[in-house]
CSV table of C-alpha atoms in Angstrom, one decimal:
chain,number,residue,atom,x,y,z
A,1,TRP,CA,60.3,-39.0,-6.9
A,2,ASP,CA,59.5,-40.4,-3.8
A,3,LYS,CA,56.6,-39.0,-1.9
A,4,PHE,CA,59.0,-37.0,0.5
A,5,THR,CA,61.1,-35.4,-2.6
A,6,ARG,CA,57.7,-34.3,-4.5
A,7,GLN,CA,56.4,-32.7,-1.0
A,8,ALA,CA,59.6,-31.2,-0.8
A,9,LEU,CA,59.2,-29.3,-4.0
A,10,LEU,CA,55.4,-28.7,-3.7
A,11,TYR,CA,55.9,-27.2,0.0
A,12,VAL,CA,54.2,-23.9,0.7
A,13,VAL,CA,56.7,-21.5,-1.3
A,14,SER,CA,54.9,-20.7,-4.2
A,15,TYR,CA,53.3,-16.9,-3.8
A,16,SER,CA,50.0,-18.0,-6.4
A,17,THR,CA,49.6,-21.6,-5.4
A,18,ASN,CA,50.6,-21.9,-1.9
A,19,LEU,CA,51.4,-25.7,-3.2
A,20,GLY,CA,55.4,-25.1,-4.8
A,21,VAL,CA,57.8,-23.3,-7.2
A,22,VAL,CA,56.2,-23.8,-10.5
A,23,PRO,CA,58.1,-22.1,-13.4
A,24,PHE,CA,55.8,-20.2,-16.0
A,25,TYR,CA,52.6,-21.1,-13.8
A,26,ASP,CA,53.6,-18.7,-11.1
A,27,LEU,CA,53.9,-16.0,-13.9
A,28,MET,CA,50.2,-16.1,-14.8
A,29,ASN,CA,47.8,-13.5,-13.7
A,30,HIS,CA,45.0,-13.5,-11.4
A,31,HIS,CA,41.6,-12.9,-13.2
A,32,ARG,CA,38.4,-14.5,-11.5
A,33,GLY,CA,36.4,-13.7,-14.5
A,34,LEU,CA,38.3,-14.5,-17.4
A,35,HIS,CA,40.4,-17.7,-16.0
A,36,ASN,CA,41.4,-19.9,-18.9
A,37,ILE,CA,43.5,-22.5,-17.4
A,38,ALA,CA,43.3,-25.6,-14.9
A,39,LEU,CA,45.7,-28.0,-13.1
A,40,SER,CA,45.6,-31.4,-12.1
A,41,PHE,CA,48.3,-33.4,-10.3
A,42,THR,CA,50.1,-36.3,-11.5
A,43,ASP,CA,52.4,-38.8,-10.4
A,44,ASP,CA,55.2,-36.7,-12.2
A,45,GLY,CA,54.0,-33.2,-10.6
A,46,LEU,CA,51.8,-30.8,-11.8
A,47,GLU,CA,50.0,-30.1,-15.1
A,48,VAL,CA,48.8,-26.9,-16.5
A,49,TYR,CA,45.9,-26.9,-19.4
A,50,ALA,CA,43.9,-24.7,-21.0
A,51,SER,CA,40.3,-25.0,-19.8
A,52,LYS,CA,39.0,-23.1,-22.7
A,53,THR,CA,40.3,-22.4,-26.5
A,54,ILE,CA,43.3,-19.7,-26.2
A,55,ARG,CA,44.2,-17.4,-29.0
A,56,PRO,CA,47.9,-16.5,-30.0
A,57,GLY,CA,48.5,-13.6,-28.2
A,58,GLU,CA,45.6,-13.8,-26.0
A,59,GLN,CA,46.5,-13.3,-21.7
A,60,ILE,CA,46.6,-16.5,-19.9
A,61,TRP,CA,44.7,-16.1,-16.3
A,62,ASN,CA,44.7,-18.0,-13.2
A,63,VAL,CA,42.8,-17.8,-10.1
A,64,TYR,CA,44.8,-17.3,-7.1
A,65,VAL,CA,42.4,-17.8,-4.4
A,66,SER,CA,38.6,-18.3,-4.9
A,67,SER,CA,36.9,-16.4,-2.0
A,68,LEU,CA,36.6,-12.7,-1.2
A,69,SER,CA,38.2,-9.7,-3.1
A,70,SER,CA,39.6,-9.0,0.6
A,71,ASP,CA,41.8,-12.0,0.8
A,72,ILE,CA,43.0,-10.9,-2.7
A,73,PHE,CA,44.0,-7.8,-1.5
A,74,ARG,CA,45.4,-9.1,1.9
A,75,ASP,CA,47.4,-11.7,0.1
A,76,TYR,CA,48.8,-10.4,-3.3
A,77,GLY,CA,48.2,-6.4,-2.5
A,78,PHE,CA,45.8,-5.2,-5.3
A,79,VAL,CA,42.4,-4.6,-6.0
A,80,GLU,CA,40.8,-7.3,-8.1
A,81,ASP,CA,39.0,-6.6,-11.4
A,82,TRP,CA,35.6,-8.9,-11.9
A,83,PRO,CA,34.0,-9.8,-10.5
A,84,ARG,CA,34.5,-8.5,-7.1
A,85,ARG,CA,33.4,-10.6,-4.4
A,86,TRP,CA,32.4,-8.9,-1.0
A,87,LYS,CA,31.2,-9.7,2.3
A,88,PHE,CA,30.2,-7.3,5.2
A,89,LEU,CA,28.5,-8.0,8.6
A,90,GLN,CA,26.3,-5.3,10.4
A,91,SER,CA,25.4,-6.0,14.0
A,92,SER,CA,22.6,-4.9,16.2
A,93,TRP,CA,22.4,-5.7,20.0
A,94,TRP,CA,20.5,-8.9,19.4
A,95,LYS,CA,22.0,-10.4,16.3
A,96,THR,CA,24.7,-10.0,13.6
A,97,THR,CA,24.0,-10.5,10.1
A,98,GLU,CA,25.9,-11.3,7.3
A,99,HIS,CA,25.5,-10.1,3.7
A,100,THR,CA,27.8,-11.0,0.5
A,101,PHE,CA,27.7,-9.4,-3.6
A,102,GLU,CA,29.4,-9.7,-6.4
A,103,LEU,CA,29.9,-6.9,-8.8
A,104,PHE,CA,30.3,-7.1,-12.6
A,105,PRO,CA,31.0,-4.5,-15.4
A,106,ASP,CA,28.0,-2.3,-16.3
A,107,ASN,CA,27.1,-2.1,-12.5
A,108,ILE,CA,25.4,-5.7,-12.6
A,109,VAL,CA,25.3,-7.0,-9.3
A,110,SER,CA,24.7,-10.6,-7.7
A,111,ILE,CA,23.1,-9.8,-4.0
A,112,GLU,CA,23.2,-12.2,-1.5
A,113,CYS,CA,24.9,-14.5,-3.7
A,114,ASN,CA,25.8,-18.2,-2.8
A,115,PRO,CA,29.6,-18.2,-1.7
A,116,ILE,CA,30.1,-20.4,-4.4
A,117,GLU,CA,34.0,-20.9,-5.2
A,118,VAL,CA,35.5,-20.6,-8.6
A,119,HIS,CA,37.6,-23.3,-8.9
A,120,GLU,CA,40.4,-23.4,-11.6
A,121,SER,CA,38.7,-26.6,-12.8
A,122,ASP,CA,35.0,-24.9,-13.4
A,123,GLU,CA,34.2,-24.4,-16.9
A,124,PRO,CA,34.6,-20.6,-17.6
A,125,LYS,CA,31.7,-18.4,-18.7
A,126,ASP,CA,31.7,-15.3,-20.5
A,127,LEU,CA,31.0,-12.1,-19.0
A,128,GLU,CA,27.3,-11.8,-20.8
A,129,THR,CA,26.6,-15.1,-19.3
A,130,GLN,CA,27.8,-14.1,-15.7
A,131,GLN,CA,26.1,-10.9,-16.1
A,132,ARG,CA,22.6,-12.5,-17.1
A,133,GLU,CA,22.9,-15.1,-14.2
A,134,ALA,CA,23.9,-12.5,-11.8
A,135,THR,CA,20.8,-10.1,-12.8
A,136,LYS,CA,18.6,-13.1,-12.8
A,137,HIS,CA,19.6,-13.9,-9.3
A,138,THR,CA,19.4,-10.4,-7.9
A,139,ASN,CA,15.8,-9.9,-9.7
A,140,GLN,CA,14.4,-13.1,-8.0
A,141,LEU,CA,15.2,-12.0,-4.3
A,142,PRO,CA,12.1,-11.4,-1.9
A,143,GLU,CA,11.5,-7.7,-1.3
A,144,ALA,CA,12.4,-8.4,2.4
A,145,THR,CA,15.9,-9.7,1.4
A,146,LEU,CA,16.6,-6.6,-1.1
A,147,LYS,CA,15.6,-4.2,1.6
A,148,ALA,CA,17.4,-5.5,4.5
A,149,PHE,CA,20.5,-5.7,2.3
A,150,ALA,CA,20.0,-2.0,1.4
A,151,ASP,CA,19.4,-0.8,4.8
A,152,ASN,CA,22.1,-2.6,6.3
A,153,ALA,CA,24.8,-1.5,3.5
A,154,ILE,CA,23.7,2.0,4.1
A,155,ALA,CA,24.2,2.0,7.7
A,156,LEU,CA,27.6,0.6,7.1
A,157,LEU,CA,28.8,3.3,4.8
A,158,SER,CA,27.6,5.7,7.0
A,159,SER,CA,29.5,4.4,9.9
A,160,LEU,CA,32.9,4.3,7.9
A,161,PRO,CA,35.2,7.2,9.1
A,162,THR,CA,35.6,8.8,5.7
A,163,SER,CA,33.4,8.9,2.8
A,164,ILE,CA,33.8,8.1,-0.9
A,165,GLU,CA,34.3,11.8,-1.8
A,166,GLU,CA,37.0,12.1,1.3
A,167,ASP,CA,38.9,9.1,-0.4
A,168,LYS,CA,38.9,10.1,-3.4
A,169,LYS,CA,40.5,13.4,-2.5
A,170,LEU,CA,42.9,11.6,-0.1
A,171,LEU,CA,44.3,9.8,-3.6
A,172,LEU,CA,44.2,13.0,-5.5
A,173,ASP,CA,46.1,14.8,-2.9
A,174,SER,CA,48.8,11.7,-2.3
A,175,LYS,CA,51.5,10.3,-4.7
A,176,GLN,CA,51.7,6.6,-5.0
A,177,ASP,CA,55.4,6.7,-5.0
A,178,ASP,CA,55.8,8.4,-1.5
A,179,ASP,CA,53.9,6.0,0.2
A,180,PRO,CA,52.7,3.0,-1.9
A,181,ALA,CA,51.4,0.9,1.1
A,182,TYR,CA,48.8,3.9,2.2
A,183,PHE,CA,47.9,4.5,-1.2
A,184,SER,CA,47.1,1.1,-2.0
A,185,ALA,CA,44.8,0.8,1.1
A,186,VAL,CA,42.9,3.9,0.5
A,187,LYS,CA,42.3,2.9,-3.2
A,188,TYR,CA,41.3,-0.6,-1.8
A,189,ARG,CA,38.8,0.9,0.6
A,190,LEU,CA,37.2,3.3,-1.8
A,191,GLN,CA,36.7,0.5,-4.2
A,192,PHE,CA,34.9,-1.2,-1.4
A,193,LYS,CA,32.8,1.7,-0.4
A,194,GLN,CA,32.0,2.5,-4.1
A,195,ASP,CA,30.9,-1.2,-4.7
A,196,ILE,CA,28.6,-0.9,-1.7
A,197,GLN,CA,27.1,2.0,-3.4
A,198,THR,CA,26.7,0.5,-6.5
A,199,ALA,CA,24.8,-2.5,-4.7
A,200,ILE,CA,22.9,-0.1,-2.8
A,201,ASN,CA,21.5,1.4,-5.8
A,202,VAL,CA,20.8,-1.8,-7.5
A,203,ALA,CA,18.7,-2.9,-4.7
A,204,LYS,CA,16.7,0.1,-4.8
A,205,ALA,CA,16.3,-0.2,-8.3
A,206,THR,CA,15.3,-3.9,-8.1
A,207,LEU,CA,12.5,-2.9,-5.4
A,208,LEU,CA,10.9,-0.2,-7.4
A,209,ARG,CA,10.7,-2.4,-10.4
A,210,ASN,CA,9.4,-5.4,-9.1
A,211,LYS,CA,6.7,-2.9,-7.5
A,212,ASP,CA,5.9,-1.6,-10.8
A,213,LEU,CA,5.4,-5.4,-12.4
């Protein structure tokens, strides 16, 4: 192929890659924590290969985007599984503070984690390794960092127009088939609030544990 023909094929028409229509590849689901494929461009097009051993019958996972869970919801319309990566801003009259955190199963949270992107070519890590690294990172944070995170997260939750319990009730009282977009939006914001509350609990528990050491 000449470069113009190839570019036409790979132009922005693909849902999952923003690169091109790629049969089979575009059918792979997203999972940031379990991704097990990688890709590379060659003179002949795009090659997809396993980045770890994939057993017969095992799900093949892709990574759609490697930024925030809010981007996944905005671009693809679902709340991802794990890890969910969140960012929030808390403003005062003199400054705006940015906070980030990642949430893993078993209420493991990496607070103020570095925004290192998960690329499809990265060597996948198992859940236990990711949880261990997240716990170690949070435990090593200075007391002032943990306290600032918890205080600003609490302030954010209290400033939102609905509570966790109110959103739960909205989901119970509504039917997904009646208004899928509304149901999905409430489900997303509920997950966001629940994850913030979990991060607050972890920050407080870490502060108490570190004081006892």
